[in-house]
PDB file of C-alpha atoms in Angstrom:
ATOM      1  CA  UNK A   1       0.054   0.056   0.047  1.00  0.00           C
ATOM      2  CA  UNK A   2       1.379   3.237  -0.913  1.00  0.00           C
ATOM      3  CA  UNK A   3       0.799   6.287   1.353  1.00  0.00           C
ATOM      4  CA  UNK A   4       0.923   9.733   0.138  1.00  0.00           C
ATOM      5  CA  UNK A   5       2.285  12.595   1.997  1.00  0.00           C
ATOM      6  CA  UNK A   6      -1.116  13.541   3.450  1.00  0.00           C
ATOM      7  CA  UNK A   7      -1.784  10.155   4.857  1.00  0.00           C
ATOM      8  CA  UNK A   8       1.566   9.871   6.649  1.00  0.00           C
ATOM      9  CA  UNK A   9       0.964  13.245   8.266  1.00  0.00           C
ATOM     10  CA  UNK A  10      -2.570  12.134   9.268  1.00  0.00           C
ATOM     11  CA  UNK A  11      -1.178   8.889  10.832  1.00  0.00           C
ATOM     12  CA  UNK A  12       1.485  10.757  12.663  1.00  0.00           C
ATOM     13  CA  UNK A  13      -0.861  13.255  14.018  1.00  0.00           C
ATOM     14  CA  UNK A  14      -3.153  10.407  15.429  1.00  0.00           C
ATOM     15  CA  UNK A  15      -0.052   9.010  17.067  1.00  0.00           C
ATOM     16  CA  UNK A  16       0.854  12.266  18.662  1.00  0.00           C
ATOM     17  CA  UNK A  17      -2.759  12.720  19.980  1.00  0.00           C
ATOM     18  CA  UNK A  18      -2.965   9.188  21.356  1.00  0.00           C
ATOM     19  CA  UNK A  19       0.423   9.784  23.246  1.00  0.00           C
ATOM     20  CA  UNK A  20      -0.763  13.069  24.722  1.00  0.00           C
ATOM     21  CA  UNK A  21      -3.995  11.536  25.920  1.00  0.00           C
ATOM     22  CA  UNK A  22      -2.182   8.588  27.489  1.00  0.00           C
ATOM     23  CA  UNK A  23       0.246  10.955  29.224  1.00  0.00           C
ATOM     24  CA  UNK A  24      -2.661  13.116  30.503  1.00  0.00           C
ATOM     25  CA  UNK A  25      -4.545  10.154  31.897  1.00  0.00           C
ATOM     26  CA  UNK A  26      -1.225   9.042  33.573  1.00  0.00           C
ATOM     27  CA  UNK A  27      -0.691  12.452  35.285  1.00  0.00           C
ATOM     28  CA  UNK A  28      -4.304  12.492  36.313  1.00  0.00           C
ATOM     29  CA  UNK A  29      -3.966   9.302  38.302  1.00  0.00           C
ATOM     30  CA  UNK A  30      -0.752  10.327  39.984  1.00  0.00           C
ATOM     31  CA  UNK A  31      -2.382  13.660  40.893  1.00  0.00           C
ATOM     32  CA  UNK A  32      -5.488  11.778  42.500  1.00  0.00           C
ATOM     33  CA  UNK A  33      -3.243   9.597  44.535  1.00  0.00           C
ATOM     34  CA  UNK A  34      -1.078  12.480  45.869  1.00  0.00           C
ATOM     35  CA  UNK A  35      -4.372  14.446  46.836  1.00  0.00           C
ATOM     36  CA  UNK A  36      -5.954  11.353  48.605  1.00  0.00           C
ATOM     37  CA  UNK A  37      -2.622  10.959  50.678  1.00  0.00           C
ATOM     38  CA  UNK A  38      -2.535  14.592  51.537  1.00  0.00           C
ATOM     39  CA  UNK A  39      -6.314  14.583  52.482  1.00  0.00           C
ATOM     40  CA  UNK A  40      -5.521  11.569  54.905  1.00  0.00           C
ATOM     41  CA  UNK A  41      -2.654  13.478  56.515  1.00  0.00           C
ATOM     42  CA  UNK A  42      -4.528  16.598  57.023  1.00  0.00           C
ATOM     43  CA  UNK A  43      -7.213  14.550  58.690  1.00  0.00           C
ATOM     44  CA  UNK A  44      -4.830  13.066  61.075  1.00  0.00           C
ATOM     45  CA  UNK A  45      -3.376  16.345  62.067  1.00  0.00           C
ATOM     46  CA  UNK A  46      -6.692  18.199  62.575  1.00  0.00           C
ATOM     47  CA  UNK A  47      -6.950  19.910  66.026  1.00  0.00           C
ATOM     48  CA  UNK A  48      -9.419  18.145  68.304  1.00  0.00           C
ATOM     49  CA  UNK A  49     -12.908  19.761  68.130  1.00  0.00           C
ATOM     50  CA  UNK A  50     -13.054  19.960  71.895  1.00  0.00           C
ATOM     51  CA  UNK A  51     -10.478  22.788  71.736  1.00  0.00           C
ATOM     52  CA  UNK A  52     -12.870  24.682  69.493  1.00  0.00           C
ATOM     53  CA  UNK A  53     -15.439  26.889  71.425  1.00  0.00           C
ATOM     54  CA  UNK A  54     -19.054  25.787  70.909  1.00  0.00           C
ATOM     55  CA  UNK A  55     -18.327  22.409  69.470  1.00  0.00           C
ATOM     56  CA  UNK A  56     -19.417  19.340  71.269  1.00  0.00           C
ATOM     57  CA  UNK A  57     -16.491  17.558  72.903  1.00  0.00           C
ATOM     58  CA  UNK A  58     -17.843  14.093  72.248  1.00  0.00           C
ATOM     59  CA  UNK A  59     -17.120  14.556  68.424  1.00  0.00           C
ATOM     60  CA  UNK A  60     -13.573  14.946  69.178  1.00  0.00           C
ATOM     61  CA  UNK A  61     -13.309  11.116  69.673  1.00  0.00           C
ATOM     62  CA  UNK A  62     -12.917  10.822  65.864  1.00  0.00           C
ATOM     63  CA  UNK A  63      -9.801  13.075  65.843  1.00  0.00           C
ATOM     64  CA  UNK A  64      -6.430  11.961  66.772  1.00  0.00           C
ATOM     65  CA  UNK A  65      -4.740  14.485  68.893  1.00  0.00           C
ATOM     66  CA  UNK A  66      -1.461  16.178  68.036  1.00  0.00           C
ATOM     67  CA  UNK A  67       1.196  15.506  70.741  1.00  0.00           C
ATOM     68  CA  UNK A  68       1.283  19.290  71.786  1.00  0.00           C
ATOM     69  CA  UNK A  69      -2.521  19.096  72.481  1.00  0.00           C
ATOM     70  CA  UNK A  70      -2.293  15.952  74.509  1.00  0.00           C
ATOM     71  CA  UNK A  71      -0.671  17.629  77.473  1.00  0.00           C
ATOM     72  CA  UNK A  72      -3.234  17.727  80.200  1.00  0.00           C
ATOM     73  CA  UNK A  73      -4.746  21.028  81.088  1.00  0.00           C
ATOM     74  CA  UNK A  74      -4.505  22.555  84.562  1.00  0.00           C
ATOM     75  CA  UNK A  75      -7.164  21.057  86.698  1.00  0.00           C
ATOM     76  CA  UNK A  76      -8.412  23.765  88.848  1.00  0.00           C
ATOM     77  CA  UNK A  77     -11.378  22.032  90.615  1.00  0.00           C
ATOM     78  CA  UNK A  78     -11.163  18.270  91.212  1.00  0.00           C
ATOM     79  CA  UNK A  79     -14.742  18.088  92.139  1.00  0.00           C
ATOM     80  CA  UNK A  80     -15.726  18.963  88.471  1.00  0.00           C
ATOM     81  CA  UNK A  81     -19.296  17.357  88.802  1.00  0.00           C
ATOM     82  CA  UNK A  82     -19.887  19.619  92.014  1.00  0.00           C
ATOM     83  CA  UNK A  83     -23.793  20.638  91.995  1.00  0.00           C
ATOM     84  CA  UNK A  84     -24.530  23.874  93.941  1.00  0.00           C
ATOM     85  CA  UNK A  85     -26.862  23.569  96.695  1.00  0.00           C
ATOM     86  CA  UNK A  86     -30.544  24.662  96.150  1.00  0.00           C
ATOM     87  CA  UNK A  87     -31.949  26.795  98.836  1.00  0.00           C
ATOM     88  CA  UNK A  88     -35.584  26.875 100.019  1.00  0.00           C
ATOM     89  CA  UNK A  89     -35.454  30.556 100.430  1.00  0.00           C
ATOM     90  CA  UNK A  90     -33.273  33.405  99.306  1.00  0.00           C
ATOM     91  CA  UNK A  91     -30.155  34.253 101.386  1.00  0.00           C
ATOM     92  CA  UNK A  92     -30.636  37.545 103.206  1.00  0.00           C
ATOM     93  CA  UNK A  93     -27.888  40.012 104.195  1.00  0.00           C
ATOM     94  CA  UNK A  94     -27.885  43.644 105.339  1.00  0.00           C
ATOM     95  CA  UNK A  95     -28.400  45.954 102.290  1.00  0.00           C
ATOM     96  CA  UNK A  96     -29.561  43.242  99.920  1.00  0.00           C
ATOM     97  CA  UNK A  97     -31.988  44.662  97.385  1.00  0.00           C
ATOM     98  CA  UNK A  98     -35.400  43.120  96.545  1.00  0.00           C
ATOM     99  CA  UNK A  99     -35.579  40.968  93.354  1.00  0.00           C
ATOM    100  CA  UNK A 100     -39.206  40.981  92.290  1.00  0.00           C
ATOM    101  CA  UNK A 101     -38.327  40.223  88.514  1.00  0.00           C
ATOM    102  CA  UNK A 102     -36.245  37.216  89.494  1.00  0.00           C
ATOM    103  CA  UNK A 103     -33.262  38.665  87.595  1.00  0.00           C
ATOM    104  CA  UNK A 104     -29.799  36.886  87.471  1.00  0.00           C
ATOM    105  CA  UNK A 105     -27.777  38.088  90.421  1.00  0.00           C
ATOM    106  CA  UNK A 106     -24.479  36.944  91.698  1.00  0.00           C
ATOM    107  CA  UNK A 107     -23.009  37.262  95.164  1.00  0.00           C
ATOM    108  CA  UNK A 108     -19.510  36.677  96.568  1.00  0.00           C
ATOM    109  CA  UNK A 109     -20.163  36.172 100.237  1.00  0.00           C
ATOM    110  CA  UNK A 110     -17.102  36.488 102.507  1.00  0.00           C
ATOM    111  CA  UNK A 111     -16.892  34.827 105.749  1.00  0.00           C
ATOM    112  CA  UNK A 112     -15.077  36.806 108.322  1.00  0.00           C
ATOM    113  CA  UNK A 113     -12.308  34.235 108.709  1.00  0.00           C
ATOM    114  CA  UNK A 114     -11.671  34.227 105.114  1.00  0.00           C
ATOM    115  CA  UNK A 115     -11.776  37.952 104.473  1.00  0.00           C
ATOM    116  CA  UNK A 116      -9.409  38.575 107.243  1.00  0.00           C
ATOM    117  CA  UNK A 117      -6.901  36.050 105.977  1.00  0.00           C
ATOM    118  CA  UNK A 118      -7.204  37.626 102.564  1.00  0.00           C
ATOM    119  CA  UNK A 119      -6.423  41.105 103.738  1.00  0.00           C
ATOM    120  CA  UNK A 120      -3.324  39.645 105.797  1.00  0.00           C
ATOM    121  CA  UNK A 121      -2.211  37.964 102.818  1.00  0.00           C
ATOM    122  CA  UNK A 122      -2.451  41.118 100.501  1.00  0.00           C
ATOM    123  CA  UNK A 123      -1.255  43.548 103.195  1.00  0.00           C
ATOM    124  CA  UNK A 124      -4.567  45.405 102.399  1.00  0.00           C
ATOM    125  CA  UNK A 125      -4.532  49.136 103.114  1.00  0.00           C
ATOM    126  CA  UNK A 126      -0.780  49.461 103.328  1.00  0.00           C
ATOM    127  CA  UNK A 127       1.975  49.680 100.876  1.00  0.00           C
ATOM    128  CA  UNK A 128       4.695  46.877 101.097  1.00  0.00           C
ATOM    129  CA  UNK A 129       7.291  45.543  98.811  1.00  0.00           C
ATOM    130  CA  UNK A 130       5.407  42.256  98.175  1.00  0.00           C
ATOM    131  CA  UNK A 131       2.161  43.909  97.576  1.00  0.00           C
ATOM    132  CA  UNK A 132       3.667  46.369  94.808  1.00  0.00           C
ATOM    133  CA  UNK A 133       3.445  43.534  92.543  1.00  0.00           C
ATOM    134  CA  UNK A 134       0.364  41.524  91.463  1.00  0.00           C
ATOM    135  CA  UNK A 135      -0.620  38.587  93.697  1.00  0.00           C
ATOM    136  CA  UNK A 136      -3.133  36.038  93.353  1.00  0.00           C
ATOM    137  CA  UNK A 137      -4.575  32.795  94.714  1.00  0.00           C
ATOM    138  CA  UNK A 138      -7.745  30.813  95.008  1.00  0.00           C
ATOM    139  CA  UNK A 139     -11.173  31.117  96.688  1.00  0.00           C
ATOM    140  CA  UNK A 140     -12.342  28.000  98.711  1.00  0.00           C
ATOM    141  CA  UNK A 141     -15.946  27.485  99.706  1.00  0.00           C
ATOM    142  CA  UNK A 142     -19.470  26.315  98.730  1.00  0.00           C
ATOM    143  CA  UNK A 143     -22.129  27.323  96.289  1.00  0.00           C
ATOM    144  CA  UNK A 144     -25.867  27.609  96.850  1.00  0.00           C
ATOM    145  CA  UNK A 145     -28.737  29.068  94.784  1.00  0.00           C
ATOM    146  CA  UNK A 146     -32.262  30.277  94.955  1.00  0.00           C
ATOM    147  CA  UNK A 147     -34.056  30.668  91.760  1.00  0.00           C
ATOM    148  CA  UNK A 148     -31.822  33.162  89.624  1.00  0.00           C
ATOM    149  CA  UNK A 149     -29.381  34.142  92.570  1.00  0.00           C
ATOM    150  CA  UNK A 150     -26.210  32.736  93.024  1.00  0.00           C
ATOM    151  CA  UNK A 151     -24.441  32.604  96.412  1.00  0.00           C
ATOM    152  CA  UNK A 152     -20.666  31.936  96.324  1.00  0.00           C
ATOM    153  CA  UNK A 153     -19.695  31.487 100.034  1.00  0.00           C
ATOM    154  CA  UNK A 154     -16.065  32.028 100.647  1.00  0.00           C
ATOM    155  CA  UNK A 155     -14.871  30.242 103.790  1.00  0.00           C
ATOM    156  CA  UNK A 156     -11.046  30.186 103.143  1.00  0.00           C
ATOM    157  CA  UNK A 157      -8.431  31.462 100.686  1.00  0.00           C
ATOM    158  CA  UNK A 158      -5.003  30.198  99.526  1.00  0.00           C
ATOM    159  CA  UNK A 159      -2.249  32.431  98.352  1.00  0.00           C
ATOM    160  CA  UNK A 160      -0.211  31.282  95.449  1.00  0.00           C
ATOM    161  CA  UNK A 161       3.527  31.685  95.313  1.00  0.00           C
ATOM    162  CA  UNK A 162       3.155  33.641  92.020  1.00  0.00           C
ATOM    163  CA  UNK A 163       5.491  35.338  89.750  1.00  0.00           C
ATOM    164  CA  UNK A 164       4.458  38.746  89.308  1.00  0.00           C
ATOM    165  CA  UNK A 165       5.396  42.392  88.447  1.00  0.00           C
ATOM    166  CA  UNK A 166       3.356  45.571  88.851  1.00  0.00           C
ATOM    167  CA  UNK A 167       1.116  44.684  85.760  1.00  0.00           C
ATOM    168  CA  UNK A 168       1.297  40.917  85.467  1.00  0.00           C
ATOM    169  CA  UNK A 169       0.996  37.734  87.464  1.00  0.00           C
ATOM    170  CA  UNK A 170       1.880  34.168  86.493  1.00  0.00           C
ATOM    171  CA  UNK A 171       0.352  30.924  87.810  1.00  0.00           C
ATOM    172  CA  UNK A 172       2.462  27.958  87.073  1.00  0.00           C
ATOM    173  CA  UNK A 173       1.301  24.283  86.980  1.00  0.00           C
ATOM    174  CA  UNK A 174       3.349  23.551  90.064  1.00  0.00           C
ATOM    175  CA  UNK A 175       1.595  26.405  92.020  1.00  0.00           C
ATOM    176  CA  UNK A 176      -1.908  24.940  91.118  1.00  0.00           C
ATOM    177  CA  UNK A 177      -0.739  21.524  92.309  1.00  0.00           C
ATOM    178  CA  UNK A 178       0.588  22.927  95.483  1.00  0.00           C
ATOM    179  CA  UNK A 179      -2.780  24.779  96.210  1.00  0.00           C
ATOM    180  CA  UNK A 180      -4.634  21.401  95.311  1.00  0.00           C
ATOM    181  CA  UNK A 181      -2.611  19.599  98.017  1.00  0.00           C
ATOM    182  CA  UNK A 182      -3.386  22.540 100.617  1.00  0.00           C
ATOM    183  CA  UNK A 183      -7.093  21.960  99.649  1.00  0.00           C
ATOM    184  CA  UNK A 184      -6.897  18.296 100.390  1.00  0.00           C
ATOM    185  CA  UNK A 185      -5.281  18.784 103.784  1.00  0.00           C
ATOM    186  CA  UNK A 186      -8.045  21.219 104.723  1.00  0.00           C
ATOM    187  CA  UNK A 187     -10.714  18.759 103.673  1.00  0.00           C
ATOM    188  CA  UNK A 188      -9.206  15.965 105.656  1.00  0.00           C
ATOM    189  CA  UNK A 189     -10.555  17.729 108.839  1.00  0.00           C
ATOM    190  CA  UNK A 190     -13.802  18.213 107.510  1.00  0.00           C
ATOM    191  CA  UNK A 191     -16.987  16.122 107.104  1.00  0.00           C
ATOM    192  CA  UNK A 192     -17.897  15.135 103.440  1.00  0.00           C
ATOM    193  CA  UNK A 193     -20.894  17.620 103.159  1.00  0.00           C
ATOM    194  CA  UNK A 194     -18.715  20.506 104.731  1.00  0.00           C
ATOM    195  CA  UNK A 195     -15.595  20.017 102.331  1.00  0.00           C
ATOM    196  CA  UNK A 196     -14.431  22.946 100.409  1.00  0.00           C
ATOM    197  CA  UNK A 197     -14.105  23.341  96.574  1.00  0.00           C
ATOM    198  CA  UNK A 198     -12.220  25.996  94.729  1.00  0.00           C
ATOM    199  CA  UNK A 199     -15.021  28.357  93.983  1.00  0.00           C
ATOM    200  CA  UNK A 200     -12.941  30.889  92.169  1.00  0.00           C
ATOM    201  CA  UNK A 201      -9.754  32.901  92.014  1.00  0.00           C
ATOM    202  CA  UNK A 202      -8.325  36.455  92.972  1.00  0.00           C
ATOM    203  CA  UNK A 203      -5.517  38.432  91.979  1.00  0.00           C
ATOM    204  CA  UNK A 204      -4.445  42.129  92.675  1.00  0.00           C
ATOM    205  CA  UNK A 205      -4.118  45.275  90.465  1.00  0.00           C
ATOM    206  CA  UNK A 206      -1.757  47.330  92.674  1.00  0.00           C
ATOM    207  CA  UNK A 207      -0.586  50.840  92.781  1.00  0.00           C
ATOM    208  CA  UNK A 208      -2.650  53.140  90.565  1.00  0.00           C
ATOM    209  CA  UNK A 209      -4.229  50.343  88.492  1.00  0.00           C
ATOM    210  CA  UNK A 210      -8.138  50.254  88.104  1.00  0.00           C
ATOM    211  CA  UNK A 211      -9.806  46.965  89.098  1.00  0.00           C
ATOM    212  CA  UNK A 212     -11.092  45.347  85.940  1.00  0.00           C
ATOM    213  CA  UNK A 213     -11.037  42.152  83.994  1.00  0.00           C
ATOM    214  CA  UNK A 214      -8.109  42.510  81.353  1.00  0.00           C
ATOM    215  CA  UNK A 215      -7.703  40.180  78.219  1.00  0.00           C
ATOM    216  CA  UNK A 216      -5.302  37.995  80.051  1.00  0.00           C
ATOM    217  CA  UNK A 217      -7.791  37.746  83.060  1.00  0.00           C
ATOM    218  CA  UNK A 218     -10.501  36.808  80.573  1.00  0.00           C
ATOM    219  CA  UNK A 219      -8.635  34.019  79.233  1.00  0.00           C
ATOM    220  CA  UNK A 220      -7.958  32.617  82.587  1.00  0.00           C
ATOM    221  CA  UNK A 221     -11.479  32.885  83.515  1.00  0.00           C
ATOM    222  CA  UNK A 222     -12.742  31.130  80.391  1.00  0.00           C
ATOM    223  CA  UNK A 223     -10.189  28.467  80.485  1.00  0.00           C
ATOM    224  CA  UNK A 224     -10.311  27.525  84.360  1.00  0.00           C
ATOM    225  CA  UNK A 225     -13.503  29.092  85.813  1.00  0.00           C
ATOM    226  CA  UNK A 226     -16.131  28.931  83.142  1.00  0.00           C
ATOM    227  CA  UNK A 227     -19.047  27.629  85.371  1.00  0.00           C
ATOM    228  CA  UNK A 228     -21.686  30.160  85.890  1.00  0.00           C
ATOM    229  CA  UNK A 229     -21.113  30.115  89.620  1.00  0.00           C
ATOM    230  CA  UNK A 230     -17.128  30.546  89.495  1.00  0.00           C
ATOM    231  CA  UNK A 231     -15.948  33.924  90.648  1.00  0.00           C
ATOM    232  CA  UNK A 232     -12.864  36.062  89.686  1.00  0.00           C
ATOM    233  CA  UNK A 233     -12.246  38.723  92.359  1.00  0.00           C
ATOM    234  CA  UNK A 234      -9.823  41.699  91.308  1.00  0.00           C
ATOM    235  CA  UNK A 235      -8.531  43.754  94.231  1.00  0.00           C
ATOM    236  CA  UNK A 236      -6.301  46.827  94.553  1.00  0.00           C
ATOM    237  CA  UNK A 237      -4.969  46.740  98.204  1.00  0.00           C
ATOM    238  CA  UNK A 238      -3.767  50.290  97.935  1.00  0.00           C
ATOM    239  CA  UNK A 239      -6.774  51.912  96.895  1.00  0.00           C
ATOM    240  CA  UNK A 240      -9.326  49.650  98.852  1.00  0.00           C
ATOM    241  CA  UNK A 241     -11.140  48.991  95.769  1.00  0.00           C
ATOM    242  CA  UNK A 242     -12.591  45.527  94.425  1.00  0.00           C
ATOM    243  CA  UNK A 243     -14.943  44.061  92.036  1.00  0.00           C
ATOM    244  CA  UNK A 244     -16.026  40.480  91.406  1.00  0.00           C
ATOM    245  CA  UNK A 245     -17.050  38.686  88.142  1.00  0.00           C
ATOM    246  CA  UNK A 246     -18.733  35.410  87.412  1.00  0.00           C
ATOM    247  CA  UNK A 247     -18.519  32.764  84.784  1.00  0.00           C
ATOM    248  CA  UNK A 248     -16.951  32.672  81.300  1.00  0.00           C
ATOM    249  CA  UNK A 249     -18.486  35.899  80.443  1.00  0.00           C
ATOM    250  CA  UNK A 250     -17.289  37.705  83.538  1.00  0.00           C
ATOM    251  CA  UNK A 251     -20.685  39.046  84.664  1.00  0.00           C
ATOM    252  CA  UNK A 252     -20.085  41.546  87.262  1.00  0.00           C
ATOM    253  CA  UNK A 253     -21.494  40.549  90.657  1.00  0.00           C
ATOM    254  CA  UNK A 254     -21.549  41.967  94.143  1.00  0.00           C
ATOM    255  CA  UNK A 255     -19.149  41.177  97.186  1.00  0.00           C
ATOM    256  CA  UNK A 256     -20.629  40.814 100.425  1.00  0.00           C
ATOM    257  CA  UNK A 257     -19.135  40.446 104.033  1.00  0.00           C
ATOM    258  CA  UNK A 258     -21.174  37.960 106.110  1.00  0.00           C
ATOM    259  CA  UNK A 259     -20.972  36.840 109.698  1.00  0.00           C
ATOM    260  CA  UNK A 260     -19.875  33.312 110.512  1.00  0.00           C
ATOM    261  CA  UNK A 261     -23.295  32.695 112.146  1.00  0.00           C
ATOM    262  CA  UNK A 262     -25.188  33.161 108.675  1.00  0.00           C
ATOM    263  CA  UNK A 263     -22.551  31.097 106.980  1.00  0.00           C
ATOM    264  CA  UNK A 264     -23.067  28.399 109.128  1.00  0.00           C
ATOM    265  CA  UNK A 265     -26.632  27.860 107.908  1.00  0.00           C
ATOM    266  CA  UNK A 266     -25.460  27.152 104.471  1.00  0.00           C
TER     267      UNK A 266
END
């Protein structure tokens, strides 16, 4: 068979097209394999959903944790399933305003012993070398509620051996562990129904600083004291000013000094 020039060109053209198609198919297959492998790697490296606010922690079981995330978080309250006591009537104290609309109200109620201990810790009312830097610790007590009113009864305080300067205070894992040990020792001498839990934390804003929740304070509150009844007390021992905030949204409450006799009813 004799091929003219045009036929040869057509045959060569078809072979070139066929080779190009085969190369294209081969490249597509390789790309799909690489994409699949990359997707599997990314799935394994995803951050656990329990660390994303608002996501149900149960769904985190399907995501392996990176090593950096697997480090245990600081455990502030060993009684994580603690349930506040429901009162049959509201708790009264001098100066308490009526609540006919049943609004949400939050009260930090200090016993005389705990408040004196706090003032001694912080050298409240005088200026000393140690209280010119930020200090902090935890509040120990019990929680009660009546309807929409939360009563955080503080019966003791623990001062942490913090690392601080005039505008910052650091709580280390070792400090938290030490305070947990102190709490365990205190509870050894108490009946089970009287044992204390960590109901919140406190820290100072010394010198001329106002008392408020800074961004760092808010992060500490959200990570470690997010329960509705957990308190954050901010104190300036030099200006005699203080404010108390509750829960992860840091809703402002009221601090009250209560007699030991009233607290014993709780």
